[in-house]
Amino acid sequence: MFLLVGVPAFAEEKVAQEQFAQTQLDQDQVGTLTLEAAIAQAIASDPWLNGSRYREDALTSESISASTLPDPKVSLMAANFPTDSFDINQEPMTQLTVGVSQMFPRGDSLALTSRQNQELAAQEPLLRQDRQDKVTATVTQLWLEAYRAQESIRLIEQDRALFEHLVDATKASYSSALGRARQQDIIRAKLELTRLDDRLTALRQQLDSAQQRLSEWIGGQASLPLARTLSSKLGDEPTPGMGQTHNDRWLYEQINRHPLLLAFDQRIEAMQTGVELAQQKYKPEWGLTAQYGYRDDDPMGRDRADLFSVGVTFDLPLFTGNRQDKDVSAATSRAEALRTDKLLMARKLMAELDTTIVQIQRLNERRTLYDQQLLPQMAEQAEAALTAYNNDDGDFAEAVRARIAELNAKIDFLTIKVDRLKILAELNYLLPTNRSVLLPQSHAKQSPATHGNRTEGKNP
């Protein structure tokens, strides 16, 4: 009786699953959040990028103002008035003066300060590129984490229908006089349904958590259902460069072209300009002063000549041991410290690159193993266990375990592919798009969460 009731039920359910999957795929672009849309929204709404543009504008403006001479100073003075009468024509030394003075900074200080600000401003576009790449990688990983939970829920919900039919078929076989189902088989089937419900609850919790983390970057759109189709470029691995050898030196050269390290280069250039700026303190600072003095006629009415004065002022940097020498030493040390920071960052990026390459290699191997061997074998085992039970030659518990094992394998396969895509997102951050890294040849495209003719959406 179980054979007559159970097998058609499973066949009808598989047809229903395929129809359900196709319907979901057709509605995939309606009211869903694609990865591309999430990345675009996160970059467009990132306030850090606007702050970087403001910093660049400020430094550019400061570079212009820094190249301009200081404003001249004007002085007005009533000089040498007699205190007994304050009469302007009583004493010949009494005069009204107006003077103008202009300071000229040391050496090339103006040009060097302007250049330093320009060099600091030039790092901002590089930092914005690094920020965009970092946001892209972060949002991609958060989106994929939510995608993994969503697709795992879908896989379990599809198999849950199979277990519901299994319970119905077991009950029918148990009620029949000719059936061989036992009461413990019914209890076992219901228990597996309960376990599936618990897994669904846990996965929904993971989905909600991932969406909340994603909302930090894209706001309320994170609560939308995720698109089941993925970008065709997302799963592409970098292709080997022509004539390149896979060694640490070549990879280090690629890492040195990372926007973050190029920004370090700009800051190092600015610090080196700071050293040159400190060296200008050995040169004197000059000042030019001109003054005109008006004198009134004497008490007898005779004309007095007005007075004109001009002068030059400058300082003498004679005692440089505790001032100029120390300023140059400090500027040099800051530049060297920044070079050390760049070296440490390059080592960190290099280690992350090596780690991602190794992880991708192993995940590719696991993906191939699952797709070509493990999933087909799991499917065959599940079908064989069910057939054996229908033919009175197998145990019900074994049939259930085989079906659960197949479901777990599908979810594990999905997790492997999502982990691989997350590692690729990290690799895309480490390597700019115009560069490549030597990796094993990409394996053939796989079906995403099942094997054979079981459609589960586009391959990650």
CSV table of N, CA and C in Angstrom, one decimal, residues 313-436:
chain,number,residue,atom,x,y,z
A,313,THR,N,64.0,94.1,6.7
A,313,THR,CA,64.3,93.4,7.9
A,313,THR,C,64.4,91.9,7.5
A,314,PHE,N,65.2,91.2,8.3
A,314,PHE,CA,65.4,89.8,8.1
A,314,PHE,C,65.9,89.2,9.4
A,315,ASP,N,65.6,87.9,9.6
A,315,ASP,CA,66.1,87.2,10.8
A,315,ASP,C,67.4,86.4,10.4
A,316,LEU,N,68.1,86.1,11.4
A,316,LEU,CA,69.4,85.3,11.2
A,316,LEU,C,69.3,84.0,11.9
A,317,PRO,N,69.0,82.9,11.2
A,317,PRO,CA,68.9,81.6,11.8
A,317,PRO,C,70.3,81.0,12.1
A,318,LEU,N,70.9,81.6,13.2
A,318,LEU,CA,72.3,81.2,13.5
A,318,LEU,C,72.4,80.0,14.5
A,319,PHE,N,71.5,80.0,15.4
A,319,PHE,CA,71.5,78.9,16.4
A,319,PHE,C,70.5,77.9,16.0
A,320,THR,N,70.9,76.9,15.2
A,320,THR,CA,70.0,76.0,14.6
A,320,THR,C,70.0,74.6,15.3
A,321,GLY,N,70.9,74.4,16.3
A,321,GLY,CA,71.0,73.1,16.9
A,321,GLY,C,69.7,72.6,17.5
A,322,ASN,N,69.1,73.5,18.3
A,322,ASN,CA,67.9,73.0,19.0
A,322,ASN,C,66.6,73.5,18.4
A,323,ARG,N,66.7,74.0,17.2
A,323,ARG,CA,65.4,74.4,16.5
A,323,ARG,C,65.3,73.9,15.1
A,324,GLN,N,66.0,74.5,14.2
A,324,GLN,CA,65.9,74.0,12.8
A,324,GLN,C,66.3,72.6,12.6
A,325,ASP,N,67.4,72.2,13.2
A,325,ASP,CA,67.9,70.8,13.1
A,325,ASP,C,66.9,69.8,13.6
A,326,LYS,N,66.3,70.2,14.7
A,326,LYS,CA,65.3,69.3,15.3
A,326,LYS,C,64.0,69.2,14.4
A,327,ASP,N,63.6,70.4,13.9
A,327,ASP,CA,62.4,70.4,13.0
A,327,ASP,C,62.6,69.5,11.8
A,328,VAL,N,63.8,69.6,11.2
A,328,VAL,CA,64.1,68.7,10.0
A,328,VAL,C,64.2,67.3,10.4
A,329,SER,N,64.8,67.0,11.6
A,329,SER,CA,64.8,65.6,12.0
A,329,SER,C,63.4,65.0,12.3
A,330,ALA,N,62.6,65.9,12.9
A,330,ALA,CA,61.2,65.4,13.1
A,330,ALA,C,60.4,65.1,11.9
A,331,ALA,N,60.6,66.0,10.9
A,331,ALA,CA,59.9,65.8,9.6
A,331,ALA,C,60.4,64.6,8.9
A,332,THR,N,61.7,64.4,9.0
A,332,THR,CA,62.3,63.1,8.3
A,332,THR,C,61.7,61.9,9.0
A,333,SER,N,61.6,61.9,10.3
A,333,SER,CA,61.2,60.8,11.1
A,333,SER,C,59.7,60.5,10.8
A,334,ARG,N,58.9,61.5,10.6
A,334,ARG,CA,57.5,61.3,10.3
A,334,ARG,C,57.4,60.7,8.9
A,335,ALA,N,58.2,61.1,7.9
A,335,ALA,CA,58.2,60.5,6.6
A,335,ALA,C,58.6,59.0,6.7
A,336,GLU,N,59.6,58.7,7.4
A,336,GLU,CA,60.1,57.3,7.6
A,336,GLU,C,59.0,56.4,8.3
A,337,ALA,N,58.4,57.0,9.3
A,337,ALA,CA,57.3,56.3,10.0
A,337,ALA,C,56.2,55.9,9.1
A,338,LEU,N,55.8,56.8,8.2
A,338,LEU,CA,54.8,56.6,7.2
A,338,LEU,C,55.2,55.5,6.2
A,339,ARG,N,56.4,55.5,5.8
A,339,ARG,CA,56.9,54.4,5.0
A,339,ARG,C,56.8,53.0,5.7
A,340,THR,N,57.1,53.0,7.0
A,340,THR,CA,56.9,51.8,7.8
A,340,THR,C,55.4,51.4,7.8
A,341,ASP,N,54.5,52.3,8.0
A,341,ASP,CA,53.1,52.0,8.0
A,341,ASP,C,52.7,51.4,6.6
A,342,LYS,N,53.2,52.0,5.6
A,342,LYS,CA,52.9,51.4,4.2
A,342,LYS,C,53.4,50.0,4.1
A,343,LEU,N,54.6,49.7,4.6
A,343,LEU,CA,55.2,48.4,4.5
A,343,LEU,C,54.3,47.4,5.3
A,344,LEU,N,53.8,47.8,6.4
A,344,LEU,CA,53.0,46.9,7.3
A,344,LEU,C,51.7,46.7,6.5
A,345,MET,N,51.1,47.7,6.0
A,345,MET,CA,49.8,47.5,5.2
A,345,MET,C,50.0,46.6,4.0
A,346,ALA,N,51.1,46.8,3.3
A,346,ALA,CA,51.4,45.9,2.2
A,346,ALA,C,51.5,44.4,2.6
A,347,ARG,N,52.2,44.2,3.7
A,347,ARG,CA,52.3,42.8,4.2
A,347,ARG,C,50.9,42.3,4.6
A,348,LYS,N,50.1,43.1,5.2
A,348,LYS,CA,48.8,42.6,5.6
A,348,LYS,C,48.0,42.3,4.3
A,349,LEU,N,48.0,43.1,3.3
A,349,LEU,CA,47.2,42.9,2.1
A,349,LEU,C,47.8,41.7,1.4
A,350,MET,N,49.1,41.5,1.4
A,350,MET,CA,49.7,40.3,0.8
A,350,MET,C,49.3,39.0,1.4
A,351,ALA,N,49.2,39.1,2.8
A,351,ALA,CA,48.8,37.9,3.5
A,351,ALA,C,47.3,37.6,3.2
A,352,GLU,N,46.5,38.6,3.1
A,352,GLU,CA,45.1,38.4,2.8
A,352,GLU,C,44.9,37.8,1.4
A,353,LEU,N,45.7,38.3,0.5
A,353,LEU,CA,45.7,37.8,-0.9
A,353,LEU,C,46.1,36.3,-1.0
A,354,ASP,N,47.1,36.0,-0.3
A,354,ASP,CA,47.6,34.6,-0.3
A,354,ASP,C,46.5,33.7,0.3
A,355,THR,N,45.8,34.2,1.4
A,355,THR,CA,44.8,33.4,2.0
A,355,THR,C,43.6,33.2,1.1
A,356,THR,N,43.2,34.3,0.4
A,356,THR,CA,42.0,34.1,-0.5
A,356,THR,C,42.3,33.2,-1.6
A,357,ILE,N,43.5,33.2,-2.1
A,357,ILE,CA,43.9,32.3,-3.3
A,357,ILE,C,43.8,30.9,-2.8
A,358,VAL,N,44.3,30.6,-1.6
A,358,VAL,CA,44.3,29.2,-1.1
A,358,VAL,C,42.8,28.8,-0.9
A,359,GLN,N,42.0,29.7,-0.3
A,359,GLN,CA,40.7,29.3,0.0
A,359,GLN,C,39.9,29.1,-1.3
A,360,ILE,N,40.1,29.9,-2.3
A,360,ILE,CA,39.4,29.7,-3.5
A,360,ILE,C,39.8,28.3,-4.2
A,361,GLN,N,41.0,28.0,-4.1
A,361,GLN,CA,41.5,26.7,-4.6
A,361,GLN,C,40.7,25.5,-3.9
A,362,ARG,N,40.7,25.6,-2.6
A,362,ARG,CA,40.0,24.5,-1.9
A,362,ARG,C,38.5,24.5,-2.1
A,363,LEU,N,37.9,25.6,-2.1
A,363,LEU,CA,36.5,25.7,-2.4
A,363,LEU,C,36.1,25.2,-3.8
A,364,ASN,N,37.0,25.5,-4.7
A,364,ASN,CA,36.8,25.0,-6.1
A,364,ASN,C,36.8,23.5,-6.1
A,365,GLU,N,37.7,22.9,-5.4
A,365,GLU,CA,37.8,21.4,-5.3
A,365,GLU,C,36.6,20.9,-4.6
A,366,ARG,N,36.1,21.5,-3.5
A,366,ARG,CA,34.9,21.0,-2.9
A,366,ARG,C,33.7,21.1,-3.8
A,367,ARG,N,33.6,22.3,-4.5
A,367,ARG,CA,32.4,22.5,-5.3
A,367,ARG,C,32.4,21.4,-6.4
A,368,THR,N,33.5,21.1,-7.0
A,368,THR,CA,33.6,20.0,-8.0
A,368,THR,C,33.2,18.7,-7.4
A,369,LEU,N,33.7,18.4,-6.3
A,369,LEU,CA,33.4,17.1,-5.6
A,369,LEU,C,31.9,17.0,-5.3
A,370,TYR,N,31.3,18.0,-4.8
A,370,TYR,CA,29.9,18.0,-4.5
A,370,TYR,C,29.1,17.8,-5.8
A,371,ASP,N,29.4,18.6,-6.8
A,371,ASP,CA,28.6,18.6,-8.0
A,371,ASP,C,28.7,17.3,-8.8
A,372,GLN,N,29.9,16.8,-8.9
A,372,GLN,CA,30.1,15.7,-9.8
A,372,GLN,C,30.0,14.3,-9.1
A,373,GLN,N,30.2,14.3,-7.8
A,373,GLN,CA,30.1,13.0,-7.1
A,373,GLN,C,29.1,13.0,-5.9
A,374,LEU,N,29.3,13.8,-5.0
A,374,LEU,CA,28.5,13.7,-3.7
A,374,LEU,C,27.0,13.9,-3.9
A,375,LEU,N,26.6,14.9,-4.6
A,375,LEU,CA,25.2,15.2,-4.8
A,375,LEU,C,24.5,14.0,-5.6
A,376,PRO,N,25.1,13.6,-6.8
A,376,PRO,CA,24.5,12.5,-7.5
A,376,PRO,C,24.4,11.2,-6.6
A,377,GLN,N,25.5,11.0,-5.8
A,377,GLN,CA,25.4,9.8,-5.0
A,377,GLN,C,24.4,9.9,-3.9
A,378,MET,N,24.2,11.1,-3.3
A,378,MET,CA,23.2,11.3,-2.3
A,378,MET,C,21.8,11.1,-2.9
A,379,ALA,N,21.6,11.6,-4.1
A,379,ALA,CA,20.3,11.4,-4.7
A,379,ALA,C,20.0,10.0,-5.0
A,380,GLU,N,21.0,9.3,-5.5
A,380,GLU,CA,20.8,7.8,-5.8
A,380,GLU,C,20.6,7.1,-4.5
A,381,GLN,N,21.3,7.4,-3.4
A,381,GLN,CA,21.1,6.8,-2.1
A,381,GLN,C,19.7,7.0,-1.6
A,382,ALA,N,19.2,8.2,-1.7
A,382,ALA,CA,17.8,8.5,-1.2
A,382,ALA,C,16.8,7.8,-2.0
A,383,GLU,N,16.9,7.7,-3.4
A,383,GLU,CA,16.0,7.0,-4.2
A,383,GLU,C,16.0,5.5,-3.9
A,384,ALA,N,17.3,5.0,-3.7
A,384,ALA,CA,17.4,3.6,-3.5
A,384,ALA,C,16.8,3.2,-2.1
A,385,ALA,N,17.0,4.0,-1.1
A,385,ALA,CA,16.5,3.7,0.2
A,385,ALA,C,15.0,3.7,0.2
A,386,LEU,N,14.4,4.7,-0.5
A,386,LEU,CA,12.9,4.7,-0.6
A,386,LEU,C,12.4,3.6,-1.4
A,387,THR,N,13.0,3.2,-2.5
A,387,THR,CA,12.6,2.1,-3.3
A,387,THR,C,12.7,0.8,-2.5
A,388,ALA,N,13.8,0.6,-1.7
A,388,ALA,CA,13.9,-0.6,-0.9
A,388,ALA,C,12.8,-0.7,0.1
A,389,TYR,N,12.5,0.5,0.7
A,389,TYR,CA,11.4,0.5,1.7
A,389,TYR,C,10.1,0.1,1.1
A,390,ASN,N,9.8,0.7,-0.1
A,390,ASN,CA,8.6,0.4,-0.8
A,390,ASN,C,8.5,-1.1,-1.2
A,391,ASN,N,9.6,-1.7,-1.4
A,391,ASN,CA,9.6,-3.1,-1.8
A,391,ASN,C,9.8,-4.1,-0.6
A,392,ASP,N,9.5,-3.5,0.6
A,392,ASP,CA,9.6,-4.3,1.8
A,392,ASP,C,11.0,-4.9,2.0
A,393,ASP,N,12.0,-4.1,1.5
A,393,ASP,CA,13.4,-4.6,1.6
A,393,ASP,C,14.3,-3.6,2.3
A,394,GLY,N,13.7,-2.6,3.0
A,394,GLY,CA,14.5,-1.6,3.6
A,394,GLY,C,13.8,-1.1,4.9
A,395,ASP,N,14.5,-0.3,5.6
A,395,ASP,CA,14.0,0.3,6.8
A,395,ASP,C,13.5,1.7,6.6
A,396,PHE,N,12.5,2.1,7.3
A,396,PHE,CA,11.9,3.4,7.1
A,396,PHE,C,12.9,4.5,7.6
A,397,ALA,N,13.5,4.2,8.8
A,397,ALA,CA,14.5,5.1,9.3
A,397,ALA,C,15.6,5.4,8.3
A,398,GLU,N,16.1,4.4,7.6
A,398,GLU,CA,17.1,4.6,6.7
A,398,GLU,C,16.7,5.4,5.5
A,399,ALA,N,15.4,5.3,5.1
A,399,ALA,CA,14.9,6.1,4.0
A,399,ALA,C,14.8,7.5,4.4
A,400,VAL,N,14.4,7.8,5.6
A,400,VAL,CA,14.3,9.1,6.1
A,400,VAL,C,15.7,9.7,6.3
A,401,ARG,N,16.7,9.0,6.8
A,401,ARG,CA,18.0,9.5,7.0
A,401,ARG,C,18.6,9.8,5.6
A,402,ALA,N,18.4,9.0,4.6
A,402,ALA,CA,18.9,9.3,3.3
A,402,ALA,C,18.3,10.6,2.7
A,403,ARG,N,17.0,10.8,2.9
A,403,ARG,CA,16.4,12.0,2.4
A,403,ARG,C,17.0,13.2,3.2
A,404,ILE,N,17.2,13.1,4.5
A,404,ILE,CA,17.7,14.2,5.2
A,404,ILE,C,19.2,14.5,4.8
A,405,ALA,N,19.9,13.4,4.6
A,405,ALA,CA,21.3,13.6,4.1
A,405,ALA,C,21.4,14.3,2.8
A,406,GLU,N,20.5,14.0,1.9
A,406,GLU,CA,20.5,14.7,0.6
A,406,GLU,C,20.2,16.1,0.8
A,407,LEU,N,19.2,16.5,1.6
A,407,LEU,CA,18.9,17.9,1.9
A,407,LEU,C,20.1,18.6,2.5
A,408,ASN,N,20.8,17.9,3.5
A,408,ASN,CA,21.9,18.6,4.1
A,408,ASN,C,23.1,18.8,3.1
A,409,ALA,N,23.2,17.8,2.1
A,409,ALA,CA,24.2,18.0,1.1
A,409,ALA,C,23.9,19.2,0.2
A,410,LYS,N,22.6,19.3,-0.1
A,410,LYS,CA,22.2,20.5,-0.9
A,410,LYS,C,22.6,21.8,-0.2
A,411,ILE,N,22.3,21.9,1.1
A,411,ILE,CA,22.5,23.1,1.8
A,411,ILE,C,24.1,23.3,2.0
A,412,ASP,N,24.8,22.2,2.2
A,412,ASP,CA,26.3,22.3,2.2
A,412,ASP,C,26.8,22.8,0.9
A,413,PHE,N,26.3,22.3,-0.2
A,413,PHE,CA,26.7,22.8,-1.5
A,413,PHE,C,26.4,24.3,-1.7
A,414,LEU,N,25.3,24.7,-1.3
A,414,LEU,CA,24.9,26.1,-1.4
A,414,LEU,C,25.9,26.9,-0.5
A,415,THR,N,26.2,26.4,0.7
A,415,THR,CA,27.1,27.2,1.6
A,415,THR,C,28.5,27.3,1.0
A,416,ILE,N,29.0,26.2,0.3
A,416,ILE,CA,30.3,26.2,-0.3
A,416,ILE,C,30.3,27.3,-1.4
A,417,LYS,N,29.3,27.4,-2.2
A,417,LYS,CA,29.3,28.3,-3.3
A,417,LYS,C,29.2,29.8,-2.8
A,418,VAL,N,28.4,29.9,-1.8
A,418,VAL,CA,28.3,31.3,-1.2
A,418,VAL,C,29.6,31.7,-0.5
A,419,ASP,N,30.3,30.8,0.2
A,419,ASP,CA,31.6,31.1,0.7
A,419,ASP,C,32.6,31.4,-0.4
A,420,ARG,N,32.5,30.7,-1.5
A,420,ARG,CA,33.4,31.0,-2.6
A,420,ARG,C,33.2,32.4,-3.1
A,421,LEU,N,31.9,32.8,-3.3
A,421,LEU,CA,31.6,34.1,-3.8
A,421,LEU,C,32.0,35.2,-2.8
A,422,LYS,N,31.9,34.9,-1.5
A,422,LYS,CA,32.4,35.9,-0.5
A,422,LYS,C,33.9,36.1,-0.6
A,423,ILE,N,34.6,35.0,-0.8
A,423,ILE,CA,36.1,35.1,-0.9
A,423,ILE,C,36.4,35.8,-2.2
A,424,LEU,N,35.7,35.6,-3.3
A,424,LEU,CA,35.9,36.3,-4.5
A,424,LEU,C,35.7,37.8,-4.4
A,425,ALA,N,34.7,38.1,-3.6
A,425,ALA,CA,34.4,39.6,-3.3
A,425,ALA,C,35.6,40.2,-2.6
A,426,GLU,N,36.2,39.4,-1.6
A,426,GLU,CA,37.4,39.9,-1.0
A,426,GLU,C,38.6,40.0,-1.9
A,427,LEU,N,38.7,39.0,-2.9
A,427,LEU,CA,39.8,39.1,-3.9
A,427,LEU,C,39.6,40.3,-4.8
A,428,ASN,N,38.4,40.6,-5.2
A,428,ASN,CA,38.1,41.8,-6.0
A,428,ASN,C,38.5,43.1,-5.3
A,429,TYR,N,38.4,43.1,-4.0
A,429,TYR,CA,38.9,44.2,-3.2
A,429,TYR,C,40.4,44.3,-3.2
A,430,LEU,N,41.1,43.2,-3.1
A,430,LEU,CA,42.5,43.2,-3.0
A,430,LEU,C,43.2,43.5,-4.3
A,431,LEU,N,42.5,43.1,-5.4
A,431,LEU,CA,43.1,43.3,-6.8
A,431,LEU,C,42.2,44.2,-7.6
A,432,PRO,N,42.7,45.4,-8.0
A,432,PRO,CA,41.9,46.2,-8.9
A,432,PRO,C,41.5,45.4,-10.1
A,433,THR,N,40.4,45.9,-10.8
A,433,THR,CA,39.8,45.2,-11.9
A,433,THR,C,40.7,45.1,-13.1
A,434,ASN,N,41.7,45.9,-13.2
A,434,ASN,CA,42.5,45.9,-14.4
A,434,ASN,C,43.7,45.0,-14.2
A,435,ARG,N,43.7,44.2,-13.1
A,435,ARG,CA,44.8,43.3,-12.8
A,435,ARG,C,44.3,41.9,-12.7
A,436,SER,N,45.2,40.9,-12.7
A,436,SER,CA,44.8,39.5,-12.6
A,436,SER,C,45.7,38.8,-11.7
